[in-house]
Coordinates of C-alpha atoms in Angstrom, one line a residue:
M1 CA -34.4 -22.0 12.1
I2 CA -32.5 -20.5 15.1
L3 CA -35.2 -17.8 15.4
M4 CA -37.9 -20.5 15.5
W5 CA -36.3 -22.4 18.3
A6 CA -35.6 -19.1 20.2
S7 CA -39.3 -18.3 19.9
F8 CA -40.1 -21.8 21.3
V9 CA -37.9 -21.3 24.3
L10 CA -39.2 -17.8 25.0
L11 CA -42.8 -19.0 24.9
T12 CA -42.0 -21.9 27.2
L13 CA -40.4 -19.6 29.7
L14 CA -43.4 -17.3 29.6
A15 CA -45.8 -20.2 30.2
I16 CA -43.7 -21.5 33.1
T17 CA -43.8 -18.0 34.6
F18 CA -47.6 -18.0 34.5
V19 CA -47.7 -21.5 36.1
A20 CA -45.1 -20.8 38.9
L21 CA -46.0 -17.3 39.8
P22 CA -49.2 -18.0 41.9
F23 CA -47.3 -20.6 44.0
L24 CA -44.3 -18.2 44.6
T25 CA -46.7 -15.4 45.5
K26 CA -48.5 -17.6 47.9
E27 CA -45.2 -18.6 49.6
R28 CA -44.3 -15.0 50.0
I29 CA -47.6 -14.2 51.7
Q30 CA -47.2 -17.3 54.0
N31 CA -43.7 -16.1 55.0
L32 CA -45.1 -12.7 55.9
T33 CA -47.9 -14.3 57.9
Y34 CA -45.5 -16.6 59.7
N35 CA -43.3 -13.7 60.8
A36 CA -46.3 -11.6 62.1
N37 CA -47.6 -14.6 64.1
S38 CA -44.2 -15.2 65.6
E39 CA -44.1 -11.6 66.9
L40 CA -47.5 -12.0 68.4
I41 CA -46.5 -15.2 70.2
A42 CA -43.3 -13.6 71.5
I43 CA -45.4 -10.7 72.9
Y44 CA -47.8 -13.2 74.5
E45 CA -44.9 -15.1 76.1
Q46 CA -43.3 -11.9 77.4
R47 CA -46.6 -10.7 78.9
L48 CA -47.2 -14.2 80.4
G49 CA -43.7 -13.9 82.1
E50 CA -44.6 -10.5 83.5
L51 CA -47.9 -11.9 85.0
S52 CA -46.0 -14.8 86.5
L53 CA -43.5 -12.4 88.1
D54 CA -46.3 -10.2 89.4
L55 CA -48.0 -13.2 91.0
A56 CA -44.8 -14.4 92.6
E57 CA -44.2 -11.0 94.1
Q58 CA -47.9 -10.9 95.2
R59 CA -48.6 -7.7 93.3
I60 CA -51.7 -9.5 91.9
E61 CA -54.0 -12.1 93.3
Q62 CA -54.4 -15.6 91.9
Q63 CA -57.8 -14.9 90.6
S64 CA -56.6 -11.8 88.7
Y65 CA -53.7 -13.8 87.4
D66 CA -56.0 -16.5 86.1
E67 CA -58.3 -14.0 84.5
S68 CA -55.4 -12.2 82.8
I69 CA -54.0 -15.5 81.4
I70 CA -57.4 -16.2 79.9
E71 CA -57.6 -12.7 78.4
L72 CA -54.1 -13.0 76.9
K73 CA -54.9 -16.3 75.3
C74 CA -58.2 -14.9 73.8
R75 CA -56.4 -11.8 72.5
L76 CA -53.7 -14.0 70.9
L77 CA -56.2 -16.2 69.2
N78 CA -58.0 -13.2 67.9
E79 CA -54.9 -11.5 66.6
L80 CA -53.2 -14.5 65.0
S81 CA -53.6 -14.9 61.1
P82 CA -56.2 -17.5 60.0
E83 CA -53.5 -19.5 58.1
K84 CA -53.4 -23.0 59.6
S85 CA -50.3 -24.4 57.7
L86 CA -47.5 -22.5 59.5
F87 CA -45.1 -25.4 58.6
S88 CA -45.6 -25.4 54.8
R89 CA -42.6 -23.2 54.0
G90 CA -40.9 -24.7 50.8
N91 CA -44.0 -26.7 49.7
N92 CA -45.0 -24.0 47.3
R93 CA -41.6 -24.1 45.6
I94 CA -42.0 -27.8 45.1
F95 CA -45.5 -27.2 43.6
A96 CA -44.1 -24.5 41.3
L97 CA -41.3 -26.8 40.0
T98 CA -43.7 -29.7 39.6
G99 CA -46.2 -27.6 37.6
S100 CA -43.4 -26.2 35.4
A101 CA -42.0 -29.7 34.7
F102 CA -45.5 -31.0 34.0
L103 CA -46.0 -28.1 31.5
V104 CA -42.7 -28.8 29.7
V105 CA -43.4 -32.5 29.4
L106 CA -47.0 -32.0 28.2
T107 CA -45.7 -29.4 25.6
L108 CA -43.1 -31.9 24.3
I109 CA -45.7 -34.7 24.1
F110 CA -48.2 -32.5 22.3
Y111 CA -45.6 -31.1 19.8
T112 CA -44.3 -34.7 19.1
A113 CA -47.9 -35.8 18.4
T114 CA -49.1 -32.9 16.4
G115 CA -46.1 -30.7 15.4
S116 CA -44.4 -30.3 12.1
Q117 CA -41.0 -31.6 13.0
H118 CA -41.1 -34.2 10.2
Q119 CA -41.9 -31.5 7.7
L120 CA -39.1 -29.4 9.1
E121 CA -36.6 -32.2 8.8
S122 CA -37.8 -32.8 5.2
W123 CA -37.4 -29.1 4.4
K124 CA -33.9 -29.1 5.9
A125 CA -32.9 -32.2 3.9
A126 CA -34.3 -30.6 0.8
M127 CA -32.2 -27.5 1.2
E128 CA -29.1 -29.6 1.9
N129 CA -29.7 -31.8 -1.2
L130 CA -30.7 -29.0 -3.5
P131 CA -27.4 -29.0 -5.5
E132 CA -27.6 -32.7 -5.9
Y133 CA -31.2 -32.7 -7.1
G134 CA -30.2 -30.0 -9.6
E135 CA -27.4 -32.1 -11.0
R136 CA -29.6 -35.1 -11.3
A137 CA -32.5 -33.2 -12.9
V138 CA -30.6 -30.9 -15.2
M139 CA -27.2 -32.6 -15.9
Q140 CA -28.8 -36.1 -15.9
K141 CA -26.2 -37.3 -13.4
G142 CA -27.1 -40.4 -11.4
E143 CA -30.5 -41.9 -11.0
P144 CA -33.6 -40.0 -12.1
L145 CA -35.4 -38.2 -9.3
T146 CA -38.2 -40.1 -7.6
Q147 CA -41.6 -38.6 -6.8
N148 CA -40.7 -37.8 -3.3
E149 CA -37.4 -36.3 -4.4
L150 CA -39.2 -34.2 -6.9
Q151 CA -41.5 -32.9 -4.1
A152 CA -38.4 -32.1 -2.1
F153 CA -36.7 -30.4 -5.1
A154 CA -39.8 -28.2 -5.6
L155 CA -39.8 -27.3 -1.9
G156 CA -36.1 -26.4 -2.0
L157 CA -36.6 -24.2 -5.1
R158 CA -39.5 -22.3 -3.6
T159 CA -37.4 -21.7 -0.5
K160 CA -34.5 -20.5 -2.6
L161 CA -36.7 -18.1 -4.5
A162 CA -38.2 -16.8 -1.3
Q163 CA -34.8 -16.1 0.2
S164 CA -32.8 -14.8 -2.8
G165 CA -35.5 -13.2 -4.9
D166 CA -36.2 -13.7 -8.6
D167 CA -33.9 -16.2 -10.4
E168 CA -34.7 -17.1 -14.0
V169 CA -33.1 -20.5 -13.8
A170 CA -34.8 -21.4 -10.5
W171 CA -38.2 -20.4 -11.8
M172 CA -37.7 -22.5 -15.0
L173 CA -36.6 -25.5 -13.0
L174 CA -39.6 -25.1 -10.7
G175 CA -42.0 -25.0 -13.7
R176 CA -40.5 -28.2 -15.1
V177 CA -40.6 -30.0 -11.7
A178 CA -44.2 -28.8 -11.3
M179 CA -45.1 -30.3 -14.7
S180 CA -43.6 -33.6 -13.6
L181 CA -45.7 -33.5 -10.5
N182 CA -48.9 -32.6 -12.5
E183 CA -49.0 -29.3 -10.7
Y184 CA -50.1 -27.4 -13.8
D185 CA -51.1 -24.2 -12.1
M186 CA -47.7 -23.9 -10.4
A187 CA -45.9 -24.7 -13.6
Q188 CA -47.8 -22.1 -15.6
Q189 CA -47.2 -19.4 -12.9
S190 CA -43.5 -20.3 -12.9
F191 CA -43.1 -20.1 -16.7
D192 CA -45.0 -16.8 -16.7
K193 CA -42.6 -15.5 -14.2
V194 CA -39.6 -16.5 -16.4
L195 CA -41.1 -14.9 -19.5
R196 CA -41.6 -11.7 -17.6
L197 CA -37.9 -11.7 -16.7
N198 CA -36.8 -12.8 -20.2
P199 CA -39.4 -13.0 -23.0
E200 CA -36.9 -14.5 -25.3
N201 CA -36.1 -17.6 -23.2
L202 CA -36.6 -20.3 -26.0
A203 CA -36.2 -23.2 -23.6
V204 CA -39.1 -22.0 -21.5
L205 CA -41.3 -21.2 -24.5
I206 CA -40.9 -24.9 -25.6
S207 CA -41.6 -26.2 -22.0
Y208 CA -44.6 -23.8 -21.8
S209 CA -45.9 -25.2 -25.2
Q210 CA -45.7 -28.7 -23.8
L211 CA -47.8 -27.6 -20.8
M212 CA -50.4 -26.0 -23.1
L213 CA -50.6 -29.3 -25.1
L214 CA -51.2 -31.2 -21.9
Q215 CA -54.3 -29.1 -21.4
G216 CA -55.6 -30.1 -24.8
D217 CA -58.2 -27.4 -25.6
D218 CA -58.2 -25.3 -28.7
V219 CA -57.2 -22.1 -26.9
S220 CA -54.2 -23.7 -25.3
M221 CA -53.1 -25.3 -28.6
N222 CA -53.3 -21.9 -30.4
K223 CA -51.2 -20.4 -27.6
A224 CA -48.7 -23.3 -27.9
A225 CA -48.5 -22.8 -31.7
Q226 CA -47.7 -19.1 -31.2
M227 CA -44.9 -19.8 -28.8
L228 CA -43.4 -22.4 -31.1
S229 CA -43.5 -20.0 -34.0
R230 CA -41.5 -17.6 -31.9
V231 CA -38.9 -20.3 -31.3
L232 CA -38.7 -21.3 -34.9
K233 CA -38.3 -17.6 -35.9
D234 CA -34.9 -17.6 -34.0
E235 CA -34.0 -21.3 -34.5
P236 CA -35.7 -22.6 -37.7
T237 CA -34.2 -26.1 -37.2
N238 CA -35.1 -26.5 -33.5
L239 CA -36.3 -30.1 -33.5
D240 CA -38.2 -29.9 -30.2
A241 CA -40.3 -27.0 -31.6
I242 CA -40.8 -28.9 -34.9
S243 CA -41.9 -32.1 -33.1
L244 CA -44.4 -30.2 -31.0
L245 CA -45.8 -28.4 -34.0
A246 CA -46.2 -31.8 -35.7
L247 CA -48.2 -33.0 -32.7
I248 CA -50.4 -30.0 -32.8
A249 CA -51.1 -30.5 -36.5
Y250 CA -51.7 -34.3 -35.9
E251 CA -54.2 -33.5 -33.1
R252 CA -56.0 -31.1 -35.4
H253 CA -56.0 -33.7 -38.2
D254 CA -54.0 -31.3 -40.4
W255 CA -52.5 -34.3 -42.1
L256 CA -50.4 -32.5 -44.8
E257 CA -48.9 -30.1 -42.2
A258 CA -48.3 -32.9 -39.8
K259 CA -46.6 -35.0 -42.5
A260 CA -44.3 -32.2 -43.5
A261 CA -43.2 -31.6 -39.9
F262 CA -42.7 -35.3 -39.2
E263 CA -40.7 -35.8 -42.4
M264 CA -38.4 -32.9 -41.4
L265 CA -37.8 -34.6 -38.1
L266 CA -37.2 -38.0 -39.7
N267 CA -34.6 -36.4 -42.1
S268 CA -32.7 -35.0 -39.2
M269 CA -32.4 -38.3 -37.4
D270 CA -30.1 -41.2 -37.7
E271 CA -31.7 -44.5 -38.5
Q272 CA -30.3 -45.9 -35.2
D273 CA -32.2 -43.4 -33.2
S274 CA -34.9 -45.1 -31.0
R275 CA -37.5 -42.6 -32.2
Y276 CA -36.8 -43.2 -36.0
N277 CA -39.1 -46.1 -36.4
M278 CA -41.9 -44.5 -34.4
I279 CA -41.9 -41.4 -36.5
A280 CA -41.7 -43.4 -39.7
Q281 CA -44.8 -45.4 -38.5
R282 CA -46.6 -42.1 -37.7
I283 CA -45.9 -40.8 -41.3
A284 CA -47.2 -44.1 -42.7
E285 CA -50.4 -43.6 -40.6
I286 CA -50.7 -40.0 -41.9
D287 CA -50.4 -41.2 -45.5
Q288 CA -53.2 -43.7 -44.9
N289 CA -55.4 -40.9 -43.5
I290 CA -54.6 -38.7 -46.5
A291 CA -55.4 -41.6 -48.9
A292 CA -58.7 -42.3 -47.1
K293 CA -59.6 -38.6 -47.3
N294 CA -58.8 -38.5 -51.0
T295 CA -61.1 -41.5 -51.7
Q296 CA -64.0 -39.5 -50.3
I297 CA -63.7 -37.0 -53.3
T298 CA -66.6 -37.4 -55.7
P299 CA -65.8 -38.4 -59.4
V300 CA -66.9 -34.9 -60.5
E301 CA -64.4 -33.3 -58.2
K302 CA -61.7 -35.7 -59.4
S303 CA -62.4 -34.8 -63.1
F304 CA -62.4 -31.1 -62.2
A305 CA -59.1 -31.4 -60.4
A306 CA -57.5 -33.4 -63.2
G307 CA -58.4 -30.7 -65.8
T308 CA -57.4 -27.7 -63.6
E309 CA -54.5 -25.7 -64.7
T310 CA -52.1 -23.8 -62.4
S311 CA -54.1 -21.1 -60.6
N312 CA -52.9 -17.4 -60.4
I313 CA -54.7 -14.8 -58.4
S314 CA -53.7 -11.1 -58.4
V315 CA -54.4 -9.6 -55.0
T316 CA -54.4 -5.8 -54.4
I317 CA -53.8 -4.9 -50.8
E318 CA -55.1 -1.7 -49.3
L319 CA -54.9 -0.3 -45.7
A320 CA -57.9 1.3 -43.9
P321 CA -57.1 4.9 -43.1
Q322 CA -58.0 4.5 -39.4
L323 CA -55.3 1.9 -39.0
I324 CA -52.3 3.9 -40.4
A325 CA -51.3 5.0 -36.8
N326 CA -51.2 1.3 -35.8
L327 CA -48.6 0.2 -38.4
P328 CA -45.6 -1.4 -36.7
E329 CA -42.2 0.2 -37.4
K330 CA -40.7 -3.0 -38.7
G331 CA -43.7 -5.1 -39.6
T332 CA -43.8 -8.1 -41.9
L333 CA -46.6 -8.4 -44.5
F334 CA -48.0 -11.9 -45.1
V335 CA -50.5 -12.4 -47.9
F336 CA -51.8 -16.0 -48.1
A337 CA -54.6 -18.2 -49.2
K338 CA -56.1 -21.0 -47.1
A339 CA -58.7 -23.7 -47.8
A340 CA -62.1 -22.6 -46.6
S341 CA -62.3 -26.1 -44.9
G342 CA -59.5 -28.6 -44.4
P343 CA -55.8 -28.2 -43.5
A344 CA -54.8 -25.1 -41.6
M345 CA -51.5 -24.9 -43.6
P346 CA -51.7 -22.1 -46.2
L347 CA -52.0 -23.1 -49.8
A348 CA -49.9 -20.1 -51.0
V349 CA -47.9 -17.5 -49.1
V350 CA -46.1 -14.2 -50.0
K351 CA -44.0 -12.6 -47.4
L352 CA -42.8 -8.9 -47.7
T353 CA -40.7 -6.8 -45.4
Q354 CA -40.6 -3.8 -47.6
Y355 CA -44.0 -2.5 -48.8
S356 CA -46.3 0.5 -49.1
F357 CA -50.0 0.7 -49.8
P358 CA -51.7 0.1 -52.0
L359 CA -49.7 -2.8 -53.5
Q360 CA -50.3 -5.9 -55.6
V361 CA -49.1 -9.4 -55.2
Q362 CA -49.5 -12.6 -57.1
L363 CA -50.6 -15.9 -55.4
S364 CA -50.0 -19.1 -57.4
D365 CA -49.0 -22.7 -57.1
N366 CA -45.4 -21.5 -57.0
N367 CA -46.0 -20.0 -53.6
S368 CA -46.9 -23.4 -52.0
M369 CA -45.3 -24.3 -48.7
V370 CA -45.9 -28.1 -48.8
E371 CA -45.7 -30.4 -51.8
G372 CA -49.2 -31.4 -53.0
L373 CA -50.9 -28.7 -51.0
T374 CA -51.3 -25.9 -53.7
L375 CA -53.7 -23.2 -54.6
S376 CA -55.0 -25.4 -57.5
S377 CA -55.9 -28.3 -55.1
T378 CA -58.8 -26.5 -53.4
E379 CA -61.8 -24.9 -55.0
Q380 CA -63.1 -22.8 -52.0
I381 CA -60.5 -20.4 -50.5
I382 CA -60.1 -17.5 -48.1
L383 CA -57.5 -14.8 -48.7
T384 CA -55.8 -13.1 -45.8
A385 CA -53.4 -10.2 -45.4
R386 CA -51.7 -9.7 -42.1
I387 CA -49.1 -7.3 -40.9
S388 CA -47.1 -9.1 -38.2
K389 CA -45.0 -7.5 -35.5
D390 CA -42.7 -10.5 -34.9
A391 CA -42.3 -11.9 -38.4
S392 CA -44.5 -14.9 -37.4
V393 CA -47.4 -16.0 -39.5
M394 CA -49.3 -16.9 -36.3
P395 CA -51.6 -14.0 -35.2
S396 CA -51.0 -12.1 -32.0
S397 CA -52.5 -9.1 -30.2
G398 CA -51.9 -5.7 -31.8
E399 CA -51.4 -6.9 -35.4
L400 CA -53.4 -5.7 -38.4
E401 CA -55.4 -8.1 -40.6
G402 CA -57.8 -8.2 -43.4
K403 CA -59.8 -11.3 -44.7
S404 CA -62.0 -12.1 -47.6
G405 CA -65.1 -14.2 -47.5
I406 CA -65.2 -17.6 -49.1
L407 CA -64.1 -17.3 -52.7
Q408 CA -64.5 -19.7 -55.6
R409 CA -60.9 -20.1 -56.8
S410 CA -61.8 -21.0 -60.4
E411 CA -63.9 -17.8 -60.6
T412 CA -61.3 -15.5 -59.0
S413 CA -58.4 -14.0 -60.9
E414 CA -58.3 -10.6 -59.2
Y415 CA -59.3 -9.5 -55.8
T416 CA -58.9 -6.3 -53.7
L417 CA -58.3 -7.1 -50.0
L418 CA -58.7 -4.4 -47.4
I419 CA -56.7 -4.6 -44.1
D420 CA -59.3 -3.1 -41.7
E421 CA -59.0 -5.1 -38.4
L422 CA -56.8 -4.6 -35.3
I423 CA -56.4 -8.0 -33.7
P424 CA -57.3 -7.7 -29.9

């Protein structure tokens, strides 16, 4: 701030110099001219006195005297400077001061009309109130921040980051404030910065997931689900992560998965909680959707399902030789079956942390993750084996995977599954 005002003063002095210099130079020239003319006049008067003395003493005649006077006058007029204003000393200083004052006044008027003094005042106020905004936003002290205060808070945070360098907490706060202001690009850049500083910041992973859900496309939802899986890996009972996963499943119409997540949330809440009734209504709505979907099953499918016994599939897992070098040191092997069409939640899952290839696993109704969603409940299935680097069932870059085609469950009791793909 001091540097800015010092620059303003320096520029103003420089401009005044350019305005005043021509007048001061002109006055100096006039002073020199005035002095030269004075000397010429003095010489003229001296010579005139000498002629008068010569005439008085009769050393020259009257006619010669008159001719000499005329000659002196002509010579004086020829030798005098052409400047006419010999009495303008000091006027140029007044002109210089007047021009400088006019320049300063004009500059002040122009800056008042078009300058950024209001923005500078807002910036200064934002920096002074930054601790207060932080307490109200993070500690929930006092009134919630208004839209203008959120703008000021974001400005203060950006200034703090510019002055003090990377600060994980400041970047996180800036991302959340940007979300509140619907500045999604700024929020994403801020969260990316935090995760580069600390990839295991669970609070930012949850906030980032919320941002991805706001965008609403399939790619963003998949990215949000991967982040939430990382959170639940470290905190399996994190209610914020569970509620967001429930919303993702609900948006995808994965009713069974959404119901399981919402029921987990409901069981963790007190009935006095303001959200309890809302979640209970959401579960009732999901039950209606499941019932409506079940009524669409044909009588043949119902009779087939009624007579189906518990399924059991023996899966032999092999690893393609070209992928041996890509095996993670502490990978987790997931073998699971999913419906070829329908809920994204696996029908049966086996998880292994100790394994060697080839190996054999059994998938059955006993490996179900959600009640009512079993291997026997679906006829067309897809088998998948995935070696995860982060113990998460969600796929991520660099992991190994193998998939079957669409299989008829009732006709499949054994299957050999080859892991032959490196996820990009």
